PDB file of N, CA and C in Angstrom:
ATOM      1  N   UNK A  29     194.489 150.176 106.382  1.00 84.00           N
ATOM      2  CA  UNK A  29     196.105 150.328 106.916  1.00 84.00           C
ATOM      3  C   UNK A  29     196.331 151.392 105.493  1.00 84.00           C
ATOM      4  N   UNK A  30     195.940 150.414 104.212  1.00 89.00           N
ATOM      5  CA  UNK A  30     197.469 151.219 103.367  1.00 89.00           C
ATOM      6  C   UNK A  30     196.937 152.718 102.984  1.00 89.00           C
ATOM      7  N   UNK A  31     195.229 152.899 102.964  1.00 89.00           N
ATOM      8  CA  UNK A  31     194.477 154.239 102.898  1.00 89.00           C
ATOM      9  C   UNK A  31     194.957 155.184 104.924  1.00 89.00           C
ATOM     10  N   UNK A  32     195.634 155.287 105.478  1.00 86.00           N
ATOM     11  CA  UNK A  32     195.801 155.503 106.837  1.00 86.00           C
ATOM     12  C   UNK A  32     196.821 156.176 106.015  1.00 86.00           C
ATOM     13  N   UNK A  33     197.759 155.511 105.215  1.00 90.00           N
ATOM     14  CA  UNK A  33     199.092 155.843 105.573  1.00 90.00           C
ATOM     15  C   UNK A  33     199.204 156.366 104.676  1.00 90.00           C
ATOM     16  N   UNK A  34     198.697 156.337 103.472  1.00 92.00           N
ATOM     17  CA  UNK A  34     198.370 157.120 102.603  1.00 92.00           C
ATOM     18  C   UNK A  34     198.375 158.883 103.354  1.00 92.00           C
ATOM     19  N   UNK A  35     197.021 158.999 103.761  1.00 91.00           N
ATOM     20  CA  UNK A  35     197.212 159.705 104.376  1.00 91.00           C
ATOM     21  C   UNK A  35     197.721 161.198 105.062  1.00 91.00           C
ATOM     22  N   UNK A  36     197.851 159.565 106.182  1.00 88.00           N
ATOM     23  CA  UNK A  36     198.615 160.224 107.361  1.00 88.00           C
ATOM     24  C   UNK A  36     200.102 161.240 105.964  1.00 88.00           C
ATOM     25  N   UNK A  37     200.130 160.498 105.226  1.00 92.00           N
ATOM     26  CA  UNK A  37     201.922 160.800 104.794  1.00 92.00           C
ATOM     27  C   UNK A  37     200.841 162.265 103.499  1.00 92.00           C
ATOM     28  N   UNK A  38     200.404 162.293 103.009  1.00 94.00           N
ATOM     29  CA  UNK A  38     199.894 163.442 102.388  1.00 94.00           C
ATOM     30  C   UNK A  38     200.302 165.087 104.146  1.00 94.00           C
ATOM     31  N   UNK A  39     199.943 164.394 104.806  1.00 92.00           N
ATOM     32  CA  UNK A  39     198.897 165.255 105.953  1.00 92.00           C
ATOM     33  C   UNK A  39     199.741 165.780 106.696  1.00 92.00           C
ATOM     34  N   UNK A  40     200.817 164.401 106.917  1.00 91.00           N
ATOM     35  CA  UNK A  40     202.710 165.234 107.814  1.00 91.00           C
ATOM     36  C   UNK A  40     203.458 164.366 107.206  1.00 91.00           C
ATOM     37  N   UNK A  41     203.766 164.292 105.186  1.00 91.00           N
ATOM     38  CA  UNK A  41     204.975 163.927 105.373  1.00 91.00           C
ATOM     39  C   UNK A  41     205.901 163.063 105.348  1.00 91.00           C
ATOM     40  N   UNK A  42     205.266 162.185 107.417  1.00 91.00           N
ATOM     41  CA  UNK A  42     206.146 161.244 107.323  1.00 91.00           C
ATOM     42  C   UNK A  42     204.831 160.596 108.372  1.00 91.00           C
ATOM     43  N   UNK A  43     205.210 159.202 108.182  1.00 91.00           N
ATOM     44  CA  UNK A  43     204.528 158.350 108.834  1.00 91.00           C
ATOM     45  C   UNK A  43     205.273 156.802 109.657  1.00 91.00           C
ATOM     46  N   UNK A  44     204.932 157.449 110.851  1.00 90.00           N
ATOM     47  CA  UNK A  44     204.796 156.797 112.015  1.00 90.00           C
ATOM     48  C   UNK A  44     204.320 154.903 111.976  1.00 90.00           C
ATOM     49  N   UNK A  45     205.187 153.351 111.112  1.00 91.00           N
ATOM     50  CA  UNK A  45     204.394 152.892 110.166  1.00 91.00           C
ATOM     51  C   UNK A  45     203.975 152.241 111.480  1.00 91.00           C
ATOM     52  N   UNK A  46     205.410 152.120 113.016  1.00 86.00           N
ATOM     53  CA  UNK A  46     204.768 151.721 114.173  1.00 86.00           C
ATOM     54  C   UNK A  46     203.763 151.503 114.831  1.00 86.00           C
ATOM     55  N   UNK A  47     203.716 152.524 114.332  1.00 84.00           N
ATOM     56  CA  UNK A  47     202.132 152.975 114.907  1.00 84.00           C
ATOM     57  C   UNK A  47     201.167 152.195 114.502  1.00 84.00           C
ATOM     58  N   UNK A  48     200.957 152.561 113.534  1.00 86.00           N
ATOM     59  CA  UNK A  48     199.559 152.392 112.386  1.00 86.00           C
ATOM     60  C   UNK A  48     199.597 150.630 112.479  1.00 86.00           C
ATOM     61  N   UNK A  49     200.711 149.961 112.031  1.00 87.00           N
ATOM     62  CA  UNK A  49     200.846 148.490 113.048  1.00 87.00           C
ATOM     63  C   UNK A  49     200.091 147.991 114.194  1.00 87.00           C
ATOM     64  N   UNK A  50     200.607 149.133 114.601  1.00 83.00           N
ATOM     65  CA  UNK A  50     200.418 148.646 116.540  1.00 83.00           C
ATOM     66  C   UNK A  50     198.737 148.831 116.315  1.00 83.00           C
ATOM     67  N   UNK A  51     197.728 150.429 116.093  1.00 83.00           N
ATOM     68  CA  UNK A  51     196.825 149.893 115.829  1.00 83.00           C
ATOM     69  C   UNK A  51     195.875 149.073 114.687  1.00 83.00           C
ATOM     70  N   UNK A  52     196.826 149.166 113.988  1.00 85.00           N
ATOM     71  CA  UNK A  52     196.257 148.312 113.173  1.00 85.00           C
ATOM     72  C   UNK A  52     195.953 146.339 114.184  1.00 85.00           C
ATOM     73  N   UNK A  53     196.609 145.911 114.255  1.00 84.00           N
ATOM     74  CA  UNK A  53     197.009 144.389 114.888  1.00 84.00           C
ATOM     75  C   UNK A  53     196.032 144.617 116.165  1.00 84.00           C
ATOM     76  N   UNK A  54     196.831 145.756 117.078  1.00 84.00           N
ATOM     77  CA  UNK A  54     195.369 146.387 118.106  1.00 84.00           C
ATOM     78  C   UNK A  54     193.818 146.028 117.811  1.00 84.00           C
ATOM     79  N   UNK A  55     193.236 146.474 116.062  1.00 84.00           N
ATOM     80  CA  UNK A  55     192.229 146.901 115.671  1.00 84.00           C
ATOM     81  C   UNK A  55     191.787 144.810 115.501  1.00 84.00           C
ATOM     82  N   UNK A  56     192.672 144.449 115.190  1.00 86.00           N
ATOM     83  CA  UNK A  56     192.050 143.664 114.686  1.00 86.00           C
ATOM     84  C   UNK A  56     191.752 141.974 115.502  1.00 86.00           C
ATOM     85  N   UNK A  57     192.787 142.418 116.826  1.00 84.00           N
ATOM     86  CA  UNK A  57     192.306 141.111 117.874  1.00 84.00           C
ATOM     87  C   UNK A  57     191.257 141.656 118.583  1.00 84.00           C
ATOM     88  N   UNK A  58     191.201 143.187 118.613  1.00 84.00           N
ATOM     89  CA  UNK A  58     189.551 143.102 119.578  1.00 84.00           C
ATOM     90  C   UNK A  58     188.733 142.301 118.324  1.00 84.00           C
ATOM     91  N   UNK A  59     188.728 142.997 116.741  1.00 87.00           N
ATOM     92  CA  UNK A  59     188.036 142.378 116.374  1.00 87.00           C
ATOM     93  C   UNK A  59     187.846 140.574 116.224  1.00 87.00           C
ATOM     94  N   UNK A  60     188.307 140.178 116.480  1.00 90.00           N
ATOM     95  CA  UNK A  60     188.453 138.413 116.970  1.00 90.00           C
ATOM     96  C   UNK A  60     186.922 138.710 118.764  1.00 90.00           C
ATOM     97  N   UNK A  61     187.947 139.666 119.771  1.00 86.00           N
ATOM     98  CA  UNK A  61     187.573 138.609 120.999  1.00 86.00           C
ATOM     99  C   UNK A  61     186.718 139.916 121.112  1.00 86.00           C
ATOM    100  N   UNK A  62     186.376 140.843 121.038  1.00 84.00           N
ATOM    101  CA  UNK A  62     184.780 141.636 120.985  1.00 84.00           C
ATOM    102  C   UNK A  62     183.383 141.644 119.594  1.00 84.00           C
ATOM    103  N   UNK A  63     184.199 141.555 118.529  1.00 89.00           N
ATOM    104  CA  UNK A  63     183.272 141.491 117.050  1.00 89.00           C
ATOM    105  C   UNK A  63     183.439 142.476 116.531  1.00 89.00           C
ATOM    106  N   UNK A  64     184.211 143.674 117.312  1.00 83.00           N
ATOM    107  CA  UNK A  64     183.799 145.405 117.204  1.00 83.00           C
ATOM    108  C   UNK A  64     184.817 145.868 116.621  1.00 83.00           C
ATOM    109  N   UNK A  65     184.210 147.310 116.106  1.00 80.00           N
ATOM    110  CA  UNK A  65     185.809 147.558 115.489  1.00 80.00           C
ATOM    111  C   UNK A  65     185.842 148.973 116.643  1.00 80.00           C
ATOM    112  N   UNK A  66     187.124 149.095 116.634  1.00 76.00           N
ATOM    113  CA  UNK A  66     187.069 150.536 118.270  1.00 76.00           C
ATOM    114  C   UNK A  66     187.559 151.497 117.092  1.00 76.00           C
ATOM    115  N   UNK A  67     187.551 152.703 117.284  1.00 75.00           N
ATOM    116  CA  UNK A  67     187.966 153.723 117.032  1.00 75.00           C
ATOM    117  C   UNK A  67     188.690 154.205 117.513  1.00 75.00           C
ATOM    118  N   UNK A  68     190.190 154.433 117.265  1.00 72.00           N
ATOM    119  CA  UNK A  68     191.132 154.413 118.107  1.00 72.00           C
ATOM    120  C   UNK A  68     191.037 156.215 118.568  1.00 72.00           C
ATOM    121  N   UNK A  69     190.803 156.585 117.613  1.00 72.00           N
ATOM    122  CA  UNK A  69     190.836 158.962 117.902  1.00 72.00           C
ATOM    123  C   UNK A  69     189.870 159.514 118.866  1.00 72.00           C
ATOM    124  N   UNK A  70     188.807 158.241 119.371  1.00 70.00           N
ATOM    125  CA  UNK A  70     187.455 158.274 119.929  1.00 70.00           C
ATOM    126  C   UNK A  70     187.902 157.903 121.022  1.00 70.00           C
ATOM    127  N   UNK A  71     187.053 158.311 122.296  1.00 73.00           N
ATOM    128  CA  UNK A  71     187.169 157.978 123.740  1.00 73.00           C
ATOM    129  C   UNK A  71     187.726 156.399 124.164  1.00 73.00           C
ATOM    130  N   UNK A  72     186.577 155.750 123.736  1.00 74.00           N
ATOM    131  CA  UNK A  72     186.752 154.363 124.436  1.00 74.00           C
ATOM    132  C   UNK A  72     188.028 153.474 123.249  1.00 74.00           C
ATOM    133  N   UNK A  73     188.257 154.530 121.640  1.00 77.00           N
ATOM    134  CA  UNK A  73     188.860 153.339 121.109  1.00 77.00           C
ATOM    135  C   UNK A  73     191.046 153.659 122.397  1.00 77.00           C
ATOM    136  N   UNK A  74     190.472 154.584 122.942  1.00 79.00           N
ATOM    137  CA  UNK A  74     191.503 155.681 123.423  1.00 79.00           C
ATOM    138  C   UNK A  74     192.506 155.509 124.719  1.00 79.00           C
ATOM    139  N   UNK A  75     190.699 155.204 125.647  1.00 82.00           N
ATOM    140  CA  UNK A  75     191.255 154.399 127.413  1.00 82.00           C
ATOM    141  C   UNK A  75     191.209 152.813 126.836  1.00 82.00           C
ATOM    142  N   UNK A  76     190.646 151.963 125.174  1.00 81.00           N
ATOM    143  CA  UNK A  76     191.396 150.658 126.005  1.00 81.00           C
ATOM    144  C   UNK A  76     192.381 150.948 125.358  1.00 81.00           C
ATOM    145  N   UNK A  77     192.791 151.337 124.016  1.00 81.00           N
ATOM    146  CA  UNK A  77     194.534 151.340 123.817  1.00 81.00           C
ATOM    147  C   UNK A  77     195.764 151.850 124.793  1.00 81.00           C
ATOM    148  N   UNK A  78     194.581 152.509 126.249  1.00 84.00           N
ATOM    149  CA  UNK A  78     195.724 152.618 127.086  1.00 84.00           C
ATOM    150  C   UNK A  78     195.703 151.303 128.045  1.00 84.00           C
ATOM    151  N   UNK A  79     195.230 150.648 128.386  1.00 85.00           N
ATOM    152  CA  UNK A  79     194.881 149.571 129.261  1.00 85.00           C
ATOM    153  C   UNK A  79     196.124 148.269 128.555  1.00 85.00           C
ATOM    154  N   UNK A  80     195.320 148.162 127.018  1.00 82.00           N
ATOM    155  CA  UNK A  80     196.514 147.810 126.337  1.00 82.00           C
ATOM    156  C   UNK A  80     197.445 147.502 126.146  1.00 82.00           C
ATOM    157  N   UNK A  81     198.338 148.890 126.592  1.00 84.00           N
ATOM    158  CA  UNK A  81     199.412 149.400 126.782  1.00 84.00           C
ATOM    159  C   UNK A  81     200.259 149.052 128.133  1.00 84.00           C
ATOM    160  N   UNK A  82     199.300 149.679 129.098  1.00 88.00           N
ATOM    161  CA  UNK A  82     199.258 149.336 129.946  1.00 88.00           C
ATOM    162  C   UNK A  82     199.925 147.671 130.608  1.00 88.00           C
ATOM    163  N   UNK A  83     199.656 146.733 130.238  1.00 84.00           N
ATOM    164  CA  UNK A  83     199.096 145.422 130.456  1.00 84.00           C
ATOM    165  C   UNK A  83     200.349 144.515 130.045  1.00 84.00           C
ATOM    166  N   UNK A  84     201.051 145.358 128.731  1.00 83.00           N
ATOM    167  CA  UNK A  84     201.910 145.375 127.334  1.00 83.00           C
ATOM    168  C   UNK A  84     203.338 145.673 128.767  1.00 83.00           C
ATOM    169  N   UNK A  85     202.748 146.632 129.440  1.00 86.00           N
ATOM    170  CA  UNK A  85     204.070 147.200 130.260  1.00 86.00           C
ATOM    171  C   UNK A  85     204.297 146.065 131.916  1.00 86.00           C
ATOM    172  N   UNK A  86     203.157 145.255 131.872  1.00 87.00           N
ATOM    173  CA  UNK A  86     202.949 144.649 133.526  1.00 87.00           C
ATOM    174  C   UNK A  86     203.174 143.566 133.573  1.00 87.00           C
ATOM    175  N   UNK A  87     203.675 142.856 132.196  1.00 85.00           N
ATOM    176  CA  UNK A  87     204.017 141.755 131.692  1.00 85.00           C
ATOM    177  C   UNK A  87     205.233 141.754 130.973  1.00 85.00           C
ATOM    178  N   UNK A  88     205.601 142.571 131.120  1.00 82.00           N
ATOM    179  CA  UNK A  88     207.819 142.780 130.888  1.00 82.00           C
ATOM    180  C   UNK A  88     208.007 143.498 132.344  1.00 82.00           C
ATOM    181  N   UNK A  89     207.735 143.797 133.279  1.00 80.00           N
ATOM    182  CA  UNK A  89     208.380 143.790 134.141  1.00 80.00           C
ATOM    183  C   UNK A  89     208.282 143.091 136.031  1.00 80.00           C
ATOM    184  N   UNK A  90     209.145 142.811 136.271  1.00 77.00           N
ATOM    185  CA  UNK A  90     209.377 141.949 137.509  1.00 77.00           C
ATOM    186  C   UNK A  90     208.209 140.799 138.594  1.00 77.00           C
ATOM    187  N   UNK A  91     207.588 140.704 138.871  1.00 70.00           N
ATOM    188  CA  UNK A  91     207.315 140.559 139.890  1.00 70.00           C
ATOM    189  C   UNK A  91     207.907 139.485 140.637  1.00 70.00           C
TER     190      UNK A  91
END
C-alpha cells in the first residue's frame, strides 16, 4: 500500500487515502475468505468491488 501511495503521488500529485485503504482492506478480506488476491484494476476485481459496495449499501437501508 505504501508503494501504491508513492506511485499515485508521483503520477497525480494527490492521493485519496480512503480509496487506497478501502482496496487494501477489501483485498485482505478476500485473501482470508477465498485464499487469493484480486487485482482491482482488472475485470474480476472491479466486479467484486462493485458487489461488495452494493452489499454495504443494502446493509445501510431500512428493510
